[in-house]
mmCIF file of C-alpha atoms in Angstrom:
data_model
loop_
_atom_site.group_PDB
_atom_site.id
_atom_site.type_symbol
_atom_site.label_atom_id
_atom_site.label_comp_id
_atom_site.label_asym_id
_atom_site.label_seq_id
_atom_site.Cartn_x
_atom_site.Cartn_y
_atom_site.Cartn_z
ATOM 1 C CA MET A 7 -13.591 3.262 3.201
ATOM 2 C CA PRO A 8 -11.902 3.127 -0.326
ATOM 3 C CA GLU A 9 -13.059 0.477 -2.738
ATOM 4 C CA PRO A 10 -10.719 -2.433 -3.231
ATOM 5 C CA PRO A 11 -9.540 -3.223 -6.743
ATOM 6 C CA SER A 12 -11.636 -4.819 -9.211
ATOM 7 C CA PRO A 13 -12.696 -8.375 -8.734
ATOM 8 C CA GLU A 14 -10.621 -9.319 -11.762
ATOM 9 C CA THR A 15 -7.517 -7.809 -10.366
ATOM 10 C CA ILE A 16 -8.010 -9.620 -6.981
ATOM 11 C CA GLU A 17 -8.779 -12.857 -8.927
ATOM 12 C CA GLN A 18 -5.537 -12.520 -11.000
ATOM 13 C CA GLN A 19 -3.306 -11.834 -7.982
ATOM 14 C CA VAL A 20 -4.707 -14.726 -6.028
ATOM 15 C CA ALA A 21 -4.327 -17.051 -9.094
ATOM 16 C CA LEU A 22 -0.697 -16.220 -9.222
ATOM 17 C CA VAL A 23 -0.155 -16.748 -5.318
ATOM 18 C CA LEU A 24 -1.854 -20.241 -5.605
ATOM 19 C CA ALA A 25 -0.045 -21.159 -8.684
ATOM 20 C CA GLU A 26 3.436 -20.819 -6.900
ATOM 21 C CA ASP A 27 2.234 -22.373 -3.726
ATOM 22 C CA VAL A 28 -0.030 -25.254 -4.855
ATOM 23 C CA GLY A 29 1.286 -26.048 -8.381
ATOM 24 C CA PRO A 30 -0.073 -29.230 -9.475
ATOM 25 C CA GLY A 31 -1.567 -30.259 -6.174
ATOM 26 C CA ASP A 32 -1.334 -30.180 -2.425
ATOM 27 C CA VAL A 33 0.307 -33.515 -1.698
ATOM 28 C CA THR A 34 -0.054 -33.121 2.145
ATOM 29 C CA ALA A 35 -3.567 -32.206 2.229
ATOM 30 C CA ALA A 36 -4.241 -35.437 0.350
ATOM 31 C CA LEU A 37 -3.572 -37.265 3.753
ATOM 32 C CA VAL A 38 -6.873 -35.901 5.116
ATOM 33 C CA PRO A 39 -9.976 -37.812 4.155
ATOM 34 C CA GLU A 40 -11.808 -36.130 1.305
ATOM 35 C CA THR A 41 -14.939 -36.002 3.211
ATOM 36 C CA ALA A 42 -13.628 -34.211 6.304
ATOM 37 C CA VAL A 43 -15.029 -30.747 7.177
ATOM 38 C CA ALA A 44 -13.098 -28.314 9.180
ATOM 39 C CA ASP A 45 -13.819 -25.299 11.336
ATOM 40 C CA ALA A 46 -11.099 -22.714 11.870
ATOM 41 C CA VAL A 47 -10.472 -19.215 13.104
ATOM 42 C CA VAL A 48 -7.901 -16.654 12.211
ATOM 43 C CA VAL A 49 -6.371 -14.876 15.296
ATOM 44 C CA ALA A 50 -4.360 -11.641 15.374
ATOM 45 C CA ARG A 51 -1.245 -12.198 17.450
ATOM 46 C CA GLU A 52 -0.496 -8.522 17.681
ATOM 47 C CA ALA A 53 -2.438 -5.423 17.438
ATOM 48 C CA GLY A 54 -2.759 -3.714 13.990
ATOM 49 C CA VAL A 55 -5.166 -2.708 11.240
ATOM 50 C CA LEU A 56 -7.039 -5.272 9.181
ATOM 51 C CA CYS A 57 -6.769 -5.232 5.430
ATOM 52 C CA GLY A 58 -7.182 -7.874 2.627
ATOM 53 C CA ALA A 59 -10.234 -9.747 3.344
ATOM 54 C CA ALA A 60 -11.245 -9.841 -0.265
ATOM 55 C CA TRP A 61 -7.947 -11.602 -1.109
ATOM 56 C CA PHE A 62 -8.358 -14.024 1.613
ATOM 57 C CA ASP A 63 -11.855 -14.934 0.614
ATOM 58 C CA GLU A 64 -10.825 -15.294 -3.060
ATOM 59 C CA VAL A 65 -8.130 -17.884 -2.073
ATOM 60 C CA PHE A 66 -10.751 -20.328 -0.858
ATOM 61 C CA ALA A 67 -13.256 -19.376 -3.577
ATOM 62 C CA GLN A 68 -10.633 -20.495 -6.136
ATOM 63 C CA LEU A 69 -9.805 -23.751 -4.216
ATOM 64 C CA ASP A 70 -13.299 -24.841 -3.128
ATOM 65 C CA ARG A 71 -16.551 -22.700 -3.353
ATOM 66 C CA ARG A 72 -17.929 -24.710 -0.432
ATOM 67 C CA ILE A 73 -15.555 -22.982 1.970
ATOM 68 C CA THR A 74 -17.206 -19.987 3.827
ATOM 69 C CA VAL A 75 -15.408 -17.096 5.633
ATOM 70 C CA ASP A 76 -17.425 -15.164 8.313
ATOM 71 C CA TRP A 77 -15.626 -11.846 9.209
ATOM 72 C CA GLU A 78 -15.818 -10.350 12.743
ATOM 73 C CA LEU A 79 -13.931 -7.215 11.339
ATOM 74 C CA HIS A 80 -13.706 -5.183 8.219
ATOM 75 C CA ASP A 81 -10.792 -3.611 6.278
ATOM 76 C CA GLY A 82 -9.623 -0.654 8.004
ATOM 77 C CA ASP A 83 -10.750 -1.744 11.531
ATOM 78 C CA ALA A 84 -8.137 -1.833 14.223
ATOM 79 C CA CYS A 85 -7.626 -5.299 16.007
ATOM 80 C CA THR A 86 -6.045 -6.277 19.334
ATOM 81 C CA ALA A 87 -3.749 -9.122 20.223
ATOM 82 C CA GLU A 88 -5.571 -12.375 20.470
ATOM 83 C CA GLN A 89 -8.537 -11.099 18.657
ATOM 84 C CA VAL A 90 -10.546 -13.390 16.372
ATOM 85 C CA LEU A 91 -10.715 -11.907 12.916
ATOM 86 C CA CYS A 92 -12.816 -14.377 11.183
ATOM 87 C CA GLY A 93 -14.124 -17.913 11.086
ATOM 88 C CA VAL A 94 -13.535 -20.331 8.268
ATOM 89 C CA HIS A 95 -15.672 -23.488 7.604
ATOM 90 C CA GLY A 96 -15.578 -26.216 4.759
ATOM 91 C CA PRO A 97 -13.869 -29.083 3.277
ATOM 92 C CA ALA A 98 -10.710 -29.630 5.370
ATOM 93 C CA ARG A 99 -8.495 -30.349 2.305
ATOM 94 C CA GLY A 100 -9.235 -26.823 0.750
ATOM 95 C CA VAL A 101 -8.868 -25.031 4.016
ATOM 96 C CA LEU A 102 -5.565 -26.649 4.716
ATOM 97 C CA THR A 103 -4.281 -26.015 1.119
ATOM 98 C CA GLY A 104 -5.341 -22.324 1.258
ATOM 99 C CA GLU A 105 -4.245 -21.504 4.791
ATOM 100 C CA ARG A 106 -0.682 -20.252 3.926
ATOM 101 C CA SER A 107 -1.589 -18.286 0.681
ATOM 102 C CA ALA A 108 -4.612 -16.654 2.426
ATOM 103 C CA LEU A 109 -2.622 -15.738 5.473
ATOM 104 C CA ASN A 110 0.377 -14.386 3.565
ATOM 105 C CA LEU A 111 -1.907 -12.049 1.553
ATOM 106 C CA LEU A 112 -3.781 -10.954 4.645
ATOM 107 C CA GLN A 113 -0.720 -10.602 6.808
ATOM 108 C CA THR A 114 1.100 -8.439 4.100
ATOM 109 C CA LEU A 115 -1.989 -6.125 3.353
ATOM 110 C CA SER A 116 -2.741 -5.710 7.128
ATOM 111 C CA GLY A 117 0.989 -4.909 7.793
ATOM 112 C CA THR A 118 0.788 -2.277 5.052
ATOM 113 C CA ALA A 119 -2.440 -0.732 6.465
ATOM 114 C CA THR A 120 -0.876 -0.866 9.991
ATOM 115 C CA ALA A 121 2.131 1.018 8.945
ATOM 116 C CA ALA A 122 0.091 3.657 7.035
ATOM 117 C CA ARG A 123 -2.106 4.146 10.194
ATOM 118 C CA ALA A 124 0.983 4.849 12.145
ATOM 119 C CA TYR A 125 2.081 7.538 9.786
ATOM 120 C CA ALA A 126 -1.293 8.889 9.442
ATOM 121 C CA ASP A 127 -1.559 9.240 13.334
ATOM 122 C CA ALA A 128 1.963 10.754 13.386
ATOM 123 C CA VAL A 129 0.742 13.791 11.420
ATOM 124 C CA ALA A 130 -2.696 14.033 12.816
ATOM 125 C CA GLY A 131 -3.671 17.736 13.579
ATOM 126 C CA THR A 132 -1.432 19.088 10.809
ATOM 127 C CA THR A 133 -2.764 19.891 7.144
ATOM 128 C CA ALA A 134 0.037 17.629 5.681
ATOM 129 C CA ARG A 135 -0.791 14.189 4.023
ATOM 130 C CA VAL A 136 1.430 11.039 4.092
ATOM 131 C CA LEU A 137 1.874 9.559 0.696
ATOM 132 C CA ASP A 138 2.969 6.047 -0.476
ATOM 133 C CA THR A 139 5.368 5.453 -3.301
ATOM 134 C CA ARG A 140 5.860 2.947 -6.180
ATOM 135 C CA LYS A 141 8.207 0.936 -3.936
ATOM 136 C CA THR A 142 5.697 -2.037 -3.633
ATOM 137 C CA VAL A 143 5.825 -5.701 -3.613
ATOM 138 C CA PRO A 144 6.077 -6.863 -7.188
ATOM 139 C CA GLY A 145 2.494 -7.877 -8.404
ATOM 140 C CA LEU A 146 0.687 -6.457 -5.375
ATOM 141 C CA ARG A 147 0.780 -2.712 -6.110
ATOM 142 C CA ALA A 148 -3.004 -2.479 -6.495
ATOM 143 C CA ALA A 149 -3.637 -4.352 -3.194
ATOM 144 C CA GLN A 150 -0.980 -2.257 -1.259
ATOM 145 C CA LYS A 151 -2.236 0.993 -2.615
ATOM 146 C CA TYR A 152 -5.579 0.020 -1.263
ATOM 147 C CA ALA A 153 -4.067 -1.083 2.188
ATOM 148 C CA VAL A 154 -2.515 2.352 2.490
ATOM 149 C CA HIS A 155 -5.854 3.900 2.197
ATOM 150 C CA CYS A 156 -7.311 1.625 4.638
ATOM 151 C CA GLY A 157 -4.620 2.663 7.039
ATOM 152 C CA GLY A 158 -5.559 6.495 6.497
ATOM 153 C CA ALA A 159 -2.645 7.529 4.439
ATOM 154 C CA HIS A 160 -2.825 8.593 0.727
ATOM 155 C CA ASN A 161 -1.767 7.208 -2.758
ATOM 156 C CA HIS A 162 0.928 8.805 -4.987
ATOM 157 C CA ARG A 163 0.809 8.006 -8.629
ATOM 158 C CA ILE A 164 -0.046 4.365 -9.269
ATOM 159 C CA GLY A 165 2.370 3.807 -11.847
ATOM 160 C CA LEU A 166 4.338 5.493 -14.869
ATOM 161 C CA PHE A 167 1.090 5.930 -16.773
ATOM 162 C CA ASP A 168 -1.169 8.190 -14.654
ATOM 163 C CA ALA A 169 1.160 11.137 -13.802
ATOM 164 C CA VAL A 170 4.236 12.682 -14.920
ATOM 165 C CA LEU A 171 6.957 12.921 -12.398
ATOM 166 C CA ILE A 172 10.087 14.825 -13.577
ATOM 167 C CA LYS A 173 13.369 13.847 -11.895
ATOM 168 C CA GLU A 174 16.873 14.838 -12.062
ATOM 169 C CA ASN A 175 17.841 12.668 -15.047
ATOM 170 C CA HIS A 176 14.795 13.857 -17.003
ATOM 171 C CA ILE A 177 15.924 17.450 -16.425
ATOM 172 C CA GLU A 178 19.542 16.707 -17.509
ATOM 173 C CA ALA A 179 18.269 14.845 -20.658
ATOM 174 C CA ALA A 180 16.012 17.601 -21.695
ATOM 175 C CA GLY A 181 18.413 20.438 -20.982
ATOM 176 C CA SER A 182 16.740 22.504 -18.435
ATOM 177 C CA ILE A 183 13.822 22.751 -15.824
ATOM 178 C CA ALA A 184 11.960 25.201 -18.098
ATOM 179 C CA SER A 185 12.249 23.062 -21.293
ATOM 180 C CA VAL A 186 11.149 19.979 -19.646
ATOM 181 C CA LEU A 187 8.272 21.473 -17.844
ATOM 182 C CA ALA A 188 7.286 23.020 -21.295
ATOM 183 C CA GLU A 189 7.477 19.468 -22.893
ATOM 184 C CA ALA A 190 5.595 17.978 -20.035
ATOM 185 C CA GLY A 191 2.713 20.446 -20.460
ATOM 186 C CA ARG A 192 2.488 19.375 -24.046
ATOM 187 C CA ILE A 193 2.279 15.712 -23.513
ATOM 188 C CA ALA A 194 0.731 15.322 -20.163
ATOM 189 C CA GLY A 195 -2.908 15.956 -21.288
ATOM 190 C CA GLN A 196 -5.066 15.728 -18.097
ATOM 191 C CA ARG A 197 -2.384 13.926 -16.057
ATOM 192 C CA PRO A 198 -0.880 15.810 -13.057
ATOM 193 C CA VAL A 199 2.788 17.076 -13.584
ATOM 194 C CA GLU A 200 5.299 17.080 -10.555
ATOM 195 C CA ILE A 201 8.978 18.017 -10.701
ATOM 196 C CA GLU A 202 11.762 17.152 -8.464
ATOM 197 C CA VAL A 203 14.030 19.819 -7.223
ATOM 198 C CA GLU A 204 17.239 19.683 -5.098
ATOM 199 C CA SER A 205 17.681 23.228 -4.075
ATOM 200 C CA LEU A 206 15.731 26.399 -3.286
ATOM 201 C CA ASP A 207 17.210 27.984 -6.484
ATOM 202 C CA GLN A 208 15.757 25.080 -8.536
ATOM 203 C CA LEU A 209 12.405 25.485 -6.662
ATOM 204 C CA ARG A 210 12.317 29.211 -7.753
ATOM 205 C CA GLU A 211 13.336 28.188 -11.272
ATOM 206 C CA ALA A 212 10.617 25.606 -11.356
ATOM 207 C CA ILE A 213 7.737 27.811 -9.983
ATOM 208 C CA ASP A 214 8.742 30.610 -12.313
ATOM 209 C CA ALA A 215 8.498 28.110 -15.198
ATOM 210 C CA GLY A 216 4.933 27.279 -14.097
ATOM 211 C CA ALA A 217 5.403 24.209 -11.863
ATOM 212 C CA ASN A 218 2.428 23.758 -9.546
ATOM 213 C CA HIS A 219 3.457 20.537 -7.837
ATOM 214 C CA VAL A 220 7.134 20.260 -6.719
ATOM 215 C CA LEU A 221 8.927 17.306 -4.823
ATOM 216 C CA LEU A 222 11.594 18.577 -2.525
ATOM 217 C CA ASP A 223 14.418 15.982 -2.475
ATOM 218 C CA ASN A 224 16.210 15.488 0.856
ATOM 219 C CA PHE A 225 15.581 19.001 2.132
ATOM 220 C CA GLY A 226 16.435 19.711 5.649
ATOM 221 C CA LEU A 227 13.823 21.271 8.138
ATOM 222 C CA ALA A 228 15.309 24.848 7.490
ATOM 223 C CA GLU A 229 15.165 24.442 3.721
ATOM 224 C CA LEU A 230 11.640 23.005 3.901
ATOM 225 C CA ARG A 231 10.514 26.092 5.805
ATOM 226 C CA GLY A 232 12.444 28.193 3.082
ATOM 227 C CA ALA A 233 10.496 26.438 0.413
ATOM 228 C CA VAL A 234 7.190 26.906 1.983
ATOM 229 C CA ALA A 235 7.870 30.706 2.278
ATOM 230 C CA LEU A 236 9.325 30.924 -1.362
ATOM 231 C CA SER A 237 6.343 29.166 -2.780
ATOM 232 C CA GLY A 238 3.748 31.210 -1.006
ATOM 233 C CA GLY A 239 1.025 28.690 -1.946
ATOM 234 C CA ARG A 240 1.933 28.925 -5.767
ATOM 235 C CA ALA A 241 2.825 25.255 -5.754
ATOM 236 C CA ARG A 242 2.091 22.083 -3.858
ATOM 237 C CA LEU A 243 5.137 20.948 -2.006
ATOM 238 C CA GLU A 244 6.011 17.340 -1.204
ATOM 239 C CA ALA A 245 9.011 16.384 1.191
ATOM 240 C CA SER A 246 10.646 13.214 0.028
ATOM 241 C CA GLY A 247 13.854 11.303 0.991
ATOM 242 C CA GLY A 248 14.685 9.619 4.267
ATOM 243 C CA VAL A 249 11.263 10.115 5.774
ATOM 244 C CA ASP A 250 10.463 7.884 8.698
ATOM 245 C CA LEU A 251 8.187 7.875 11.669
ATOM 246 C CA ASP A 252 10.658 9.804 13.868
ATOM 247 C CA SER A 253 10.857 12.620 11.205
ATOM 248 C CA VAL A 254 7.431 12.829 9.533
ATOM 249 C CA ARG A 255 5.710 15.030 12.310
ATOM 250 C CA ALA A 256 8.562 17.611 12.063
ATOM 251 C CA LEU A 257 8.409 17.654 8.385
ATOM 252 C CA ALA A 258 4.693 18.183 8.364
ATOM 253 C CA GLU A 259 4.954 20.997 10.794
ATOM 254 C CA THR A 260 7.191 22.959 8.313
ATOM 255 C CA GLY A 261 4.144 23.593 6.157
ATOM 256 C CA VAL A 262 4.630 21.269 3.240
ATOM 257 C CA ASP A 263 1.632 19.726 1.916
ATOM 258 C CA ASP A 264 2.842 16.079 1.576
ATOM 259 C CA SER A 265 5.422 13.747 2.839
ATOM 260 C CA SER A 266 6.094 10.596 0.578
ATOM 261 C CA VAL A 267 7.193 7.425 2.470
ATOM 262 C CA GLY A 268 8.698 4.386 0.680
ATOM 263 C CA GLU A 269 8.908 2.225 3.823
ATOM 264 C CA ILE A 270 5.069 2.003 4.175
ATOM 265 C CA THR A 271 4.948 -0.493 1.294
ATOM 266 C CA LYS A 272 8.588 -1.499 1.118
ATOM 267 C CA HIS A 273 9.729 -2.283 4.728
ATOM 268 C CA ILE A 274 6.758 -4.518 5.610
ATOM 269 C CA HIS A 275 6.233 -5.939 8.894
ATOM 270 C CA ALA A 276 3.651 -8.553 8.048
ATOM 271 C CA LEU A 277 0.944 -8.530 10.834
ATOM 272 C CA ASP A 278 1.342 -11.693 12.951
ATOM 273 C CA LEU A 279 -1.767 -13.858 12.267
ATOM 274 C CA SER A 280 -2.577 -17.530 12.887
ATOM 275 C CA MET A 281 -5.247 -19.934 11.561
ATOM 276 C CA LEU A 282 -6.260 -22.298 14.388
ATOM 277 C CA PHE A 283 -8.388 -25.316 13.677
ATOM 278 C CA THR A 284 -11.330 -25.530 16.211
ATOM 279 C CA GLY A 285 -13.007 -28.600 15.007
ATOM 280 C CA ARG A 286 -13.300 -31.268 12.272
ATOM 281 C CA HIS A 287 -16.380 -33.389 11.483
#
């Protein structure tokens, strides 16, 4: 399994989540006696892939270190409907205060991992990879990129800093495919360089100018097969634009190396989870 983001990143993300939900204090939890201790379980209401345990744990760590979480599953594990994912034990006020924030994070990341698993399964048996994009929930990119890995898909660039992706407007501003690739080679250093093309003629021009990683924007299946033949293995080819679960298998079977999918992290169906109190003492 991939390593989650650093503890510092998770701590910062959780702190922001709690700041918007708890604010200066949970006025409803104050109705519960300060000495009350609660036992609870988190139950999946539908099948999916678990992701986000570290964020869930961090919510309660920031609220009350006396709260403990005991996991039945781990990130990347499949769960079934009505399966218990973890048990929570500790001061009732803290459990109640953290319930929604913890579940929001766990549901969102599990939903992302579940979507990634569906796409990875759809291309199983081909040599193509499914990639995510930068279309992520603001503030949760590192978390969602991790969730994509937990689901079995792969990460595209993390942000604007770790790779060069030349798109139509960059080409227009620079003057030509050849000139923008030459400039990218000068400034990229060890960062990967990818260029977007919109036709087979542009693909030929890009490969002739030294491109070794090309994004094929909104190519049809016949165009993708033509691109694979034209490239002849000289460049890594990525299909992009309008990719969904219904089309991703056919795209992979054209011979492209990758298909990038925005909806894995953008069109999130949060996994349906519930926290149920099982006792108070």
